[in-house]
Amino acid sequence: MEVVKTGIPGLDNLFAIGGFPKGNTILVIGGPGSGKSIFGMQYIYTGVTRYDEPGIFITFDETPDKIRRNMRSFGWDIEKYEKEQKLILMDAVTYRISDDVDEEILRTGLDVDNLIANLDDAINAIDAKRVVIDSLAVMGLYAQDEFEKRTKILRLSKLLSLRNVTSLVITEGQSADIGIKEFPMETFMFDGVLILRLDSETQKRRISIRKMRGTKHVIGSFKFTIGSNGIELSP
Ligand SMILES: Nc1ncnc2c1ncn2[C@@H]1O[C@H](COP(=O)(O)OP(=O)(O)O)[C@@H](O)[C@H]1O
Ligand SMILES: [Mg+2]
């Protein structure tokens, strides 16, 4: 089993093989502010800078510019690696579509065929090994109903596993410390499930692994912090 390092200090040790099994598509669930986007970008950024694994970050909610700015606060220079064609930050809503197109998109719904074709091109263009989609919750807003939403997710995850990239698919729980009832039905479509929690009383952050095909993993939840270098599990 090939291993993909998570880039999150302390996280690899929770998996018997020392990281994510290569090729897995992993759902990351957490409430607002739980650290999902930072987690996703850290996975992509360290992949590029430390493991020479090109990566693609697809954003549905924040603009690429805002993400570049936010990540600079951790000292991560996204643009440098975009220029070197090792990292692609893709705006899922406007990608390869003209600027004043918002109204058009809202009327017709986001074209997932288009997104899948663009993602496939991007994977080939930089020989990507890692992909992050942020987030499914927002992507779902562009679907007409639950059935269409699930069909879209299935097709996206098919492409990801076909290309043998190791991906994180982010989705949002309703509250910061999400409960079991909030688990989206889509979990069965994924090889792994990670949960990020922010305790509303103590303001402490925790991560747990709910499922990971291809490796044994530690059960339980682990404290983590978001500091000047990004996310780090507490010793
Ligand atoms: N430079 C930083 N240093 C420390 N914590 C930060 C920094 N930037 C953001 N955060 C924390 O991360 C949270 C947002 O993380 P984010 O990944 O955007 O959450 P999510 O995507 O789950 O909504 C903020 O609410 C803040 O608590
Ligand atoms: Mg986010």
PDB file of C-alpha atoms and ligand atoms in Angstrom:
ATOM      1  CA  MET A   1       0.000   0.000   0.000  1.00  0.00           C
ATOM      2  CA  GLU A   2       1.463   3.356  -1.050  1.00  0.00           C
ATOM      3  CA  VAL A   3       1.218   6.140   1.509  1.00  0.00           C
ATOM      4  CA  VAL A   4       0.421   9.820   1.103  1.00  0.00           C
ATOM      5  CA  LYS A   5       1.699  12.012   3.926  1.00  0.00           C
ATOM      6  CA  THR A   6      -0.994  14.269   5.343  1.00  0.00           C
ATOM      7  CA  GLY A   7       1.258  17.290   5.953  1.00  0.00           C
ATOM      8  CA  ILE A   8      -0.437  17.808   9.319  1.00  0.00           C
ATOM      9  CA  PRO A   9       2.097  17.344  12.143  1.00  0.00           C
ATOM     10  CA  GLY A  10       0.992  14.490  14.399  1.00  0.00           C
ATOM     11  CA  LEU A  11      -1.729  13.146  12.097  1.00  0.00           C
ATOM     12  CA  ASP A  12       0.265  10.566  10.113  1.00  0.00           C
ATOM     13  CA  ASN A  13       0.990   8.643  13.327  1.00  0.00           C
ATOM     14  CA  LEU A  14      -2.689   7.910  13.829  1.00  0.00           C
ATOM     15  CA  PHE A  15      -2.652   5.657  10.752  1.00  0.00           C
ATOM     16  CA  ALA A  16      -0.902   2.268  10.916  1.00  0.00           C
ATOM     17  CA  ILE A  17       0.694   2.852   7.500  1.00  0.00           C
ATOM     18  CA  GLY A  18       1.814   6.403   8.417  1.00  0.00           C
ATOM     19  CA  GLY A  19      -0.549   8.489   6.306  1.00  0.00           C
ATOM     20  CA  PHE A  20      -3.490   8.267   3.915  1.00  0.00           C
ATOM     21  CA  PRO A  21      -3.617   5.184   1.671  1.00  0.00           C
ATOM     22  CA  LYS A  22      -2.833   6.402  -1.838  1.00  0.00           C
ATOM     23  CA  GLY A  23      -5.875   6.844  -4.061  1.00  0.00           C
ATOM     24  CA  ASN A  24      -8.384   7.287  -1.233  1.00  0.00           C
ATOM     25  CA  THR A  25     -11.149   9.878  -1.480  1.00  0.00           C
ATOM     26  CA  ILE A  26     -11.709  11.213   2.021  1.00  0.00           C
ATOM     27  CA  LEU A  27     -14.643  13.219   3.327  1.00  0.00           C
ATOM     28  CA  VAL A  28     -13.722  15.972   5.808  1.00  0.00           C
ATOM     29  CA  ILE A  29     -16.675  17.112   7.930  1.00  0.00           C
ATOM     30  CA  GLY A  30     -16.733  20.053  10.306  1.00  0.00           C
ATOM     31  CA  GLY A  31     -18.807  23.016  11.383  1.00  0.00           C
ATOM     32  CA  PRO A  32     -18.130  26.609  10.353  1.00  0.00           C
ATOM     33  CA  GLY A  33     -14.709  27.784  11.540  1.00  0.00           C
ATOM     34  CA  SER A  34     -13.558  24.281  12.458  1.00  0.00           C
ATOM     35  CA  GLY A  35     -10.480  24.602  10.227  1.00  0.00           C
ATOM     36  CA  LYS A  36     -11.571  22.608   7.161  1.00  0.00           C
ATOM     37  CA  SER A  37     -10.240  24.984   4.510  1.00  0.00           C
ATOM     38  CA  ILE A  38      -6.926  25.444   6.307  1.00  0.00           C
ATOM     39  CA  PHE A  39      -6.658  21.661   6.685  1.00  0.00           C
ATOM     40  CA  GLY A  40      -7.297  21.222   2.971  1.00  0.00           C
ATOM     41  CA  MET A  41      -4.830  23.870   1.885  1.00  0.00           C
ATOM     42  CA  GLN A  42      -2.145  22.579   4.256  1.00  0.00           C
ATOM     43  CA  TYR A  43      -2.536  19.123   2.706  1.00  0.00           C
ATOM     44  CA  ILE A  44      -2.066  20.594  -0.787  1.00  0.00           C
ATOM     45  CA  TYR A  45       0.684  23.060   0.148  1.00  0.00           C
ATOM     46  CA  THR A  46       2.888  20.593   2.045  1.00  0.00           C
ATOM     47  CA  GLY A  47       2.288  18.043  -0.706  1.00  0.00           C
ATOM     48  CA  VAL A  48       3.864  20.457  -3.177  1.00  0.00           C
ATOM     49  CA  THR A  49       6.607  21.905  -0.987  1.00  0.00           C
ATOM     50  CA  ARG A  50       7.699  18.851   0.965  1.00  0.00           C
ATOM     51  CA  TYR A  51       6.715  15.763  -0.981  1.00  0.00           C
ATOM     52  CA  ASP A  52       6.928  16.994  -4.577  1.00  0.00           C
ATOM     53  CA  GLU A  53       3.324  16.000  -5.194  1.00  0.00           C
ATOM     54  CA  PRO A  54       1.470  18.587  -7.312  1.00  0.00           C
ATOM     55  CA  GLY A  55      -1.996  19.504  -6.076  1.00  0.00           C
ATOM     56  CA  ILE A  56      -5.293  21.101  -7.043  1.00  0.00           C
ATOM     57  CA  PHE A  57      -7.551  23.055  -4.688  1.00  0.00           C
ATOM     58  CA  ILE A  58     -11.058  23.642  -5.991  1.00  0.00           C
ATOM     59  CA  THR A  59     -12.958  26.368  -4.205  1.00  0.00           C
ATOM     60  CA  PHE A  60     -16.704  26.868  -4.288  1.00  0.00           C
ATOM     61  CA  ASP A  61     -17.160  29.518  -1.651  1.00  0.00           C
ATOM     62  CA  GLU A  62     -14.133  31.744  -1.003  1.00  0.00           C
ATOM     63  CA  THR A  63     -12.485  33.411  -3.995  1.00  0.00           C
ATOM     64  CA  PRO A  64      -8.971  32.264  -4.956  1.00  0.00           C
ATOM     65  CA  ASP A  65      -7.666  35.718  -4.089  1.00  0.00           C
ATOM     66  CA  LYS A  66      -9.057  35.551  -0.590  1.00  0.00           C
ATOM     67  CA  ILE A  67      -7.560  32.109  -0.086  1.00  0.00           C
ATOM     68  CA  ARG A  68      -4.123  33.297  -1.273  1.00  0.00           C
ATOM     69  CA  ARG A  69      -4.336  36.179   1.192  1.00  0.00           C
ATOM     70  CA  ASN A  70      -5.532  34.029   4.111  1.00  0.00           C
ATOM     71  CA  MET A  71      -2.820  31.445   3.587  1.00  0.00           C
ATOM     72  CA  ARG A  72      -0.110  34.100   3.549  1.00  0.00           C
ATOM     73  CA  SER A  73      -0.748  34.464   7.293  1.00  0.00           C
ATOM     74  CA  PHE A  74       0.809  31.001   7.675  1.00  0.00           C
ATOM     75  CA  GLY A  75       3.729  31.986   5.448  1.00  0.00           C
ATOM     76  CA  TRP A  76       2.388  29.885   2.592  1.00  0.00           C
ATOM     77  CA  ASP A  77       3.139  31.439  -0.789  1.00  0.00           C
ATOM     78  CA  ILE A  78       0.487  29.865  -2.998  1.00  0.00           C
ATOM     79  CA  GLU A  79       1.251  32.077  -6.015  1.00  0.00           C
ATOM     80  CA  LYS A  80       4.862  30.936  -6.226  1.00  0.00           C
ATOM     81  CA  TYR A  81       3.761  27.350  -6.796  1.00  0.00           C
ATOM     82  CA  GLU A  82       0.935  28.362  -9.103  1.00  0.00           C
ATOM     83  CA  LYS A  83       3.556  30.031 -11.308  1.00  0.00           C
ATOM     84  CA  GLU A  84       5.699  26.887 -11.192  1.00  0.00           C
ATOM     85  CA  GLN A  85       2.615  24.903 -12.236  1.00  0.00           C
ATOM     86  CA  LYS A  86       2.746  22.672  -9.218  1.00  0.00           C
ATOM     87  CA  LEU A  87      -0.412  23.984  -7.622  1.00  0.00           C
ATOM     88  CA  ILE A  88      -3.717  24.970  -9.183  1.00  0.00           C
ATOM     89  CA  LEU A  89      -6.242  27.014  -7.262  1.00  0.00           C
ATOM     90  CA  MET A  90      -9.443  26.599  -9.233  1.00  0.00           C
ATOM     91  CA  ASP A  91     -12.557  28.703  -8.827  1.00  0.00           C
ATOM     92  CA  ALA A  92     -15.295  26.155  -9.431  1.00  0.00           C
ATOM     93  CA  VAL A  93     -17.959  28.707 -10.083  1.00  0.00           C
ATOM     94  CA  THR A  94     -16.253  30.955 -12.607  1.00  0.00           C
ATOM     95  CA  TYR A  95     -13.475  28.773 -13.990  1.00  0.00           C
ATOM     96  CA  ARG A  96     -13.074  29.324 -17.736  1.00  0.00           C
ATOM     97  CA  ILE A  97     -16.210  31.393 -17.779  1.00  0.00           C
ATOM     98  CA  SER A  98     -16.307  35.172 -18.279  1.00  0.00           C
ATOM     99  CA  ASP A  99     -16.404  37.601 -15.361  1.00  0.00           C
ATOM    100  CA  ASP A 100     -20.007  38.745 -15.462  1.00  0.00           C
ATOM    101  CA  VAL A 101     -21.474  35.313 -15.544  1.00  0.00           C
ATOM    102  CA  ASP A 102     -22.910  34.923 -12.046  1.00  0.00           C
ATOM    103  CA  GLU A 103     -26.449  35.468 -13.176  1.00  0.00           C
ATOM    104  CA  GLU A 104     -26.097  32.899 -15.918  1.00  0.00           C
ATOM    105  CA  ILE A 105     -24.763  30.297 -13.473  1.00  0.00           C
ATOM    106  CA  LEU A 106     -27.534  30.917 -10.999  1.00  0.00           C
ATOM    107  CA  ARG A 107     -30.080  30.376 -13.717  1.00  0.00           C
ATOM    108  CA  THR A 108     -28.658  27.190 -15.201  1.00  0.00           C
ATOM    109  CA  GLY A 109     -27.006  25.663 -12.159  1.00  0.00           C
ATOM    110  CA  LEU A 110     -23.336  24.842 -11.915  1.00  0.00           C
ATOM    111  CA  ASP A 111     -22.318  22.599 -14.774  1.00  0.00           C
ATOM    112  CA  VAL A 112     -20.636  19.620 -13.130  1.00  0.00           C
ATOM    113  CA  ASP A 113     -19.788  18.103 -16.530  1.00  0.00           C
ATOM    114  CA  ASN A 114     -17.764  21.195 -17.184  1.00  0.00           C
ATOM    115  CA  LEU A 115     -16.141  21.044 -13.767  1.00  0.00           C
ATOM    116  CA  ILE A 116     -15.210  17.387 -14.211  1.00  0.00           C
ATOM    117  CA  ALA A 117     -13.694  18.063 -17.637  1.00  0.00           C
ATOM    118  CA  ASN A 118     -11.726  21.027 -16.266  1.00  0.00           C
ATOM    119  CA  LEU A 119     -10.542  19.037 -13.263  1.00  0.00           C
ATOM    120  CA  ASP A 120      -9.438  16.185 -15.499  1.00  0.00           C
ATOM    121  CA  ASP A 121      -7.487  18.613 -17.715  1.00  0.00           C
ATOM    122  CA  ALA A 122      -5.902  20.194 -14.649  1.00  0.00           C
ATOM    123  CA  ILE A 123      -4.877  16.801 -13.203  1.00  0.00           C
ATOM    124  CA  ASN A 124      -3.194  15.903 -16.474  1.00  0.00           C
ATOM    125  CA  ALA A 125      -1.607  19.333 -16.914  1.00  0.00           C
ATOM    126  CA  ILE A 126       0.402  19.256 -13.681  1.00  0.00           C
ATOM    127  CA  ASP A 127       0.347  15.491 -13.038  1.00  0.00           C
ATOM    128  CA  ALA A 128      -1.543  16.144  -9.811  1.00  0.00           C
ATOM    129  CA  LYS A 129      -1.361  13.629  -6.981  1.00  0.00           C
ATOM    130  CA  ARG A 130      -3.584  15.502  -4.525  1.00  0.00           C
ATOM    131  CA  VAL A 131      -6.962  17.167  -4.917  1.00  0.00           C
ATOM    132  CA  VAL A 132      -9.122  19.117  -2.453  1.00  0.00           C
ATOM    133  CA  ILE A 133     -12.730  20.121  -3.080  1.00  0.00           C
ATOM    134  CA  ASP A 134     -14.021  22.901  -0.796  1.00  0.00           C
ATOM    135  CA  SER A 135     -16.886  22.308  -0.375  1.00  0.00           C
ATOM    136  CA  LEU A 136     -19.497  19.761  -1.241  1.00  0.00           C
ATOM    137  CA  ALA A 137     -22.073  21.674   0.768  1.00  0.00           C
ATOM    138  CA  VAL A 138     -21.737  24.620  -1.572  1.00  0.00           C
ATOM    139  CA  MET A 139     -21.613  22.406  -4.652  1.00  0.00           C
ATOM    140  CA  GLY A 140     -24.881  20.860  -3.501  1.00  0.00           C
ATOM    141  CA  LEU A 141     -26.557  24.249  -3.562  1.00  0.00           C
ATOM    142  CA  TYR A 142     -26.262  24.205  -7.333  1.00  0.00           C
ATOM    143  CA  ALA A 143     -28.185  20.928  -7.624  1.00  0.00           C
ATOM    144  CA  GLN A 144     -31.928  20.868  -8.180  1.00  0.00           C
ATOM    145  CA  ASP A 145     -32.596  18.091  -5.666  1.00  0.00           C
ATOM    146  CA  GLU A 146     -30.951  15.416  -3.478  1.00  0.00           C
ATOM    147  CA  PHE A 147     -30.838  12.910  -6.311  1.00  0.00           C
ATOM    148  CA  GLU A 148     -29.032  15.288  -8.626  1.00  0.00           C
ATOM    149  CA  LYS A 149     -26.676  16.281  -5.822  1.00  0.00           C
ATOM    150  CA  ARG A 150     -25.727  12.665  -5.152  1.00  0.00           C
ATOM    151  CA  THR A 151     -25.301  11.895  -8.828  1.00  0.00           C
ATOM    152  CA  LYS A 152     -22.918  14.834  -9.126  1.00  0.00           C
ATOM    153  CA  ILE A 153     -20.925  13.750  -6.089  1.00  0.00           C
ATOM    154  CA  LEU A 154     -20.708  10.183  -7.362  1.00  0.00           C
ATOM    155  CA  ARG A 155     -19.406  11.286 -10.754  1.00  0.00           C
ATOM    156  CA  LEU A 156     -16.854  13.549  -9.169  1.00  0.00           C
ATOM    157  CA  SER A 157     -15.591  10.824  -6.833  1.00  0.00           C
ATOM    158  CA  LYS A 158     -15.459   8.346  -9.748  1.00  0.00           C
ATOM    159  CA  LEU A 159     -13.125  10.669 -11.629  1.00  0.00           C
ATOM    160  CA  LEU A 160     -10.958  11.138  -8.537  1.00  0.00           C
ATOM    161  CA  SER A 161     -10.489   7.416  -8.002  1.00  0.00           C
ATOM    162  CA  LEU A 162     -10.049   6.738 -11.718  1.00  0.00           C
ATOM    163  CA  ARG A 163      -7.116   9.173 -11.792  1.00  0.00           C
ATOM    164  CA  ASN A 164      -5.622   7.626  -8.645  1.00  0.00           C
ATOM    165  CA  VAL A 165      -5.290  10.981  -6.896  1.00  0.00           C
ATOM    166  CA  THR A 166      -5.631  11.120  -3.128  1.00  0.00           C
ATOM    167  CA  SER A 167      -8.368  13.607  -2.349  1.00  0.00           C
ATOM    168  CA  LEU A 168     -10.079  15.450   0.430  1.00  0.00           C
ATOM    169  CA  VAL A 169     -13.690  16.389  -0.140  1.00  0.00           C
ATOM    170  CA  ILE A 170     -14.799  18.966   2.414  1.00  0.00           C
ATOM    171  CA  THR A 171     -18.355  19.317   3.642  1.00  0.00           C
ATOM    172  CA  GLU A 172     -19.982  21.392   6.325  1.00  0.00           C
ATOM    173  CA  GLY A 173     -21.809  20.305   9.471  1.00  0.00           C
ATOM    174  CA  GLN A 174     -24.390  22.693  10.851  1.00  0.00           C
ATOM    175  CA  SER A 175     -22.834  23.412  14.207  1.00  0.00           C
ATOM    176  CA  ALA A 176     -19.242  23.692  15.374  1.00  0.00           C
ATOM    177  CA  ASP A 177     -19.388  20.518  17.457  1.00  0.00           C
ATOM    178  CA  ILE A 178     -21.323  18.351  15.057  1.00  0.00           C
ATOM    179  CA  GLY A 179     -23.219  15.347  16.328  1.00  0.00           C
ATOM    180  CA  ILE A 180     -23.735  11.938  14.826  1.00  0.00           C
ATOM    181  CA  LYS A 181     -27.134  12.840  13.370  1.00  0.00           C
ATOM    182  CA  GLU A 182     -25.515  15.416  11.159  1.00  0.00           C
ATOM    183  CA  PHE A 183     -23.582  12.884   9.147  1.00  0.00           C
ATOM    184  CA  PRO A 184     -24.445  13.303   5.555  1.00  0.00           C
ATOM    185  CA  MET A 185     -25.801  10.282   3.805  1.00  0.00           C
ATOM    186  CA  GLU A 186     -22.926  10.577   1.309  1.00  0.00           C
ATOM    187  CA  THR A 187     -20.375   9.082   3.728  1.00  0.00           C
ATOM    188  CA  PHE A 188     -20.800   5.661   2.088  1.00  0.00           C
ATOM    189  CA  MET A 189     -19.363   7.044  -1.151  1.00  0.00           C
ATOM    190  CA  PHE A 190     -16.008   7.788   0.458  1.00  0.00           C
ATOM    191  CA  ASP A 191     -12.990   5.703   1.445  1.00  0.00           C
ATOM    192  CA  GLY A 192     -12.459   7.720   4.585  1.00  0.00           C
ATOM    193  CA  VAL A 193     -14.168  10.161   6.917  1.00  0.00           C
ATOM    194  CA  LEU A 194     -12.406  12.734   9.115  1.00  0.00           C
ATOM    195  CA  ILE A 195     -14.202  14.993  11.569  1.00  0.00           C
ATOM    196  CA  LEU A 196     -13.036  18.395  12.779  1.00  0.00           C
ATOM    197  CA  ARG A 197     -14.725  19.799  15.878  1.00  0.00           C
ATOM    198  CA  LEU A 198     -14.623  23.101  17.691  1.00  0.00           C
ATOM    199  CA  ASP A 199     -16.070  22.805  21.188  1.00  0.00           C
ATOM    200  CA  SER A 200     -18.368  25.755  21.674  1.00  0.00           C
ATOM    201  CA  GLU A 201     -17.713  26.001  25.423  1.00  0.00           C
ATOM    202  CA  THR A 202     -14.002  25.339  25.764  1.00  0.00           C
ATOM    203  CA  GLN A 203     -13.043  26.606  22.271  1.00  0.00           C
ATOM    204  CA  LYS A 204     -10.806  23.536  22.004  1.00  0.00           C
ATOM    205  CA  ARG A 205     -10.369  21.876  18.622  1.00  0.00           C
ATOM    206  CA  ARG A 206     -10.438  18.130  18.030  1.00  0.00           C
ATOM    207  CA  ILE A 207      -9.991  15.782  15.106  1.00  0.00           C
ATOM    208  CA  SER A 208     -11.117  12.191  14.774  1.00  0.00           C
ATOM    209  CA  ILE A 209     -10.960   9.471  12.140  1.00  0.00           C
ATOM    210  CA  ARG A 210     -14.265   7.760  11.552  1.00  0.00           C
ATOM    211  CA  LYS A 211     -13.295   5.543   8.663  1.00  0.00           C
ATOM    212  CA  MET A 212     -10.239   4.879   6.493  1.00  0.00           C
ATOM    213  CA  ARG A 213     -10.148   2.086   3.950  1.00  0.00           C
ATOM    214  CA  GLY A 214      -6.743   0.472   3.510  1.00  0.00           C
ATOM    215  CA  THR A 215      -5.220   1.055   6.933  1.00  0.00           C
ATOM    216  CA  LYS A 216      -5.869   0.546  10.609  1.00  0.00           C
ATOM    217  CA  HIS A 217      -6.177   3.766  12.534  1.00  0.00           C
ATOM    218  CA  VAL A 218      -6.382   5.030  16.070  1.00  0.00           C
ATOM    219  CA  ILE A 219      -9.883   5.470  17.463  1.00  0.00           C
ATOM    220  CA  GLY A 220     -10.620   8.542  19.555  1.00  0.00           C
ATOM    221  CA  SER A 221     -10.424  12.257  19.162  1.00  0.00           C
ATOM    222  CA  PHE A 222      -7.272  14.314  19.340  1.00  0.00           C
ATOM    223  CA  LYS A 223      -6.648  17.922  20.249  1.00  0.00           C
ATOM    224  CA  PHE A 224      -5.241  20.202  17.589  1.00  0.00           C
ATOM    225  CA  THR A 225      -4.388  23.848  17.294  1.00  0.00           C
ATOM    226  CA  ILE A 226      -4.266  26.373  14.482  1.00  0.00           C
ATOM    227  CA  GLY A 227      -1.068  28.344  15.011  1.00  0.00           C
ATOM    228  CA  SER A 228       1.368  30.358  12.948  1.00  0.00           C
ATOM    229  CA  ASN A 229       2.399  27.258  10.960  1.00  0.00           C
ATOM    230  CA  GLY A 230      -1.125  26.016  10.397  1.00  0.00           C
ATOM    231  CA  ILE A 231      -2.751  22.952  11.896  1.00  0.00           C
ATOM    232  CA  GLU A 232      -0.851  20.777  14.347  1.00  0.00           C
ATOM    233  CA  LEU A 233      -1.994  17.932  16.577  1.00  0.00           C
ATOM    234  CA  SER A 234      -1.202  18.518  20.231  1.00  0.00           C
ATOM    235  CA  PRO A 235       1.311  16.066  21.744  1.00  0.00           C
TER     236      PRO A 235
HETATM  237  N1  LIG B   1      -3.473  32.843  10.896  1.00  0.00           N
HETATM  238  C1  LIG B   1      -4.261  32.181  11.746  1.00  0.00           C
HETATM  239  N2  LIG B   1      -3.762  31.793  12.946  1.00  0.00           N
HETATM  240  C2  LIG B   1      -4.517  31.130  13.826  1.00  0.00           C
HETATM  241  N3  LIG B   1      -5.798  30.766  13.602  1.00  0.00           N
HETATM  242  C3  LIG B   1      -6.325  31.110  12.441  1.00  0.00           C
HETATM  243  C4  LIG B   1      -5.599  31.832  11.452  1.00  0.00           C
HETATM  244  N4  LIG B   1      -6.419  32.018  10.395  1.00  0.00           N
HETATM  245  C5  LIG B   1      -7.585  31.436  10.719  1.00  0.00           C
HETATM  246  N5  LIG B   1      -7.551  30.907  11.941  1.00  0.00           N
HETATM  247  C6  LIG B   1      -8.628  30.194  12.626  1.00  0.00           C
HETATM  248  O1  LIG B   1      -9.191  29.295  11.683  1.00  0.00           O
HETATM  249  C7  LIG B   1     -10.592  29.494  11.584  1.00  0.00           C
HETATM  250  C8  LIG B   1     -11.067  29.364  10.135  1.00  0.00           C
HETATM  251  O2  LIG B   1     -10.562  28.209   9.568  1.00  0.00           O
HETATM  252  P1  LIG B   1     -11.176  27.701   8.211  1.00  0.00           P
HETATM  253  O3  LIG B   1     -10.302  26.607   7.754  1.00  0.00           O
HETATM  254  O4  LIG B   1     -11.410  28.825   7.274  1.00  0.00           O
HETATM  255  O5  LIG B   1     -12.571  27.124   8.731  1.00  0.00           O
HETATM  256  P2  LIG B   1     -13.729  26.395   7.909  1.00  0.00           P
HETATM  257  O6  LIG B   1     -13.236  26.230   6.512  1.00  0.00           O
HETATM  258  O7  LIG B   1     -13.921  25.108   8.640  1.00  0.00           O
HETATM  259  O8  LIG B   1     -14.922  27.271   8.040  1.00  0.00           O
HETATM  260  C9  LIG B   1     -10.829  30.887  12.045  1.00  0.00           C
HETATM  261  O9  LIG B   1     -12.114  30.988  12.586  1.00  0.00           O
HETATM  262  C10 LIG B   1      -9.750  31.096  13.069  1.00  0.00           C
HETATM  263  O10 LIG B   1     -10.201  30.620  14.334  1.00  0.00           O
HETATM  264 MG    MG B   2     -13.955  26.891   4.661  1.00  0.00          MG
END
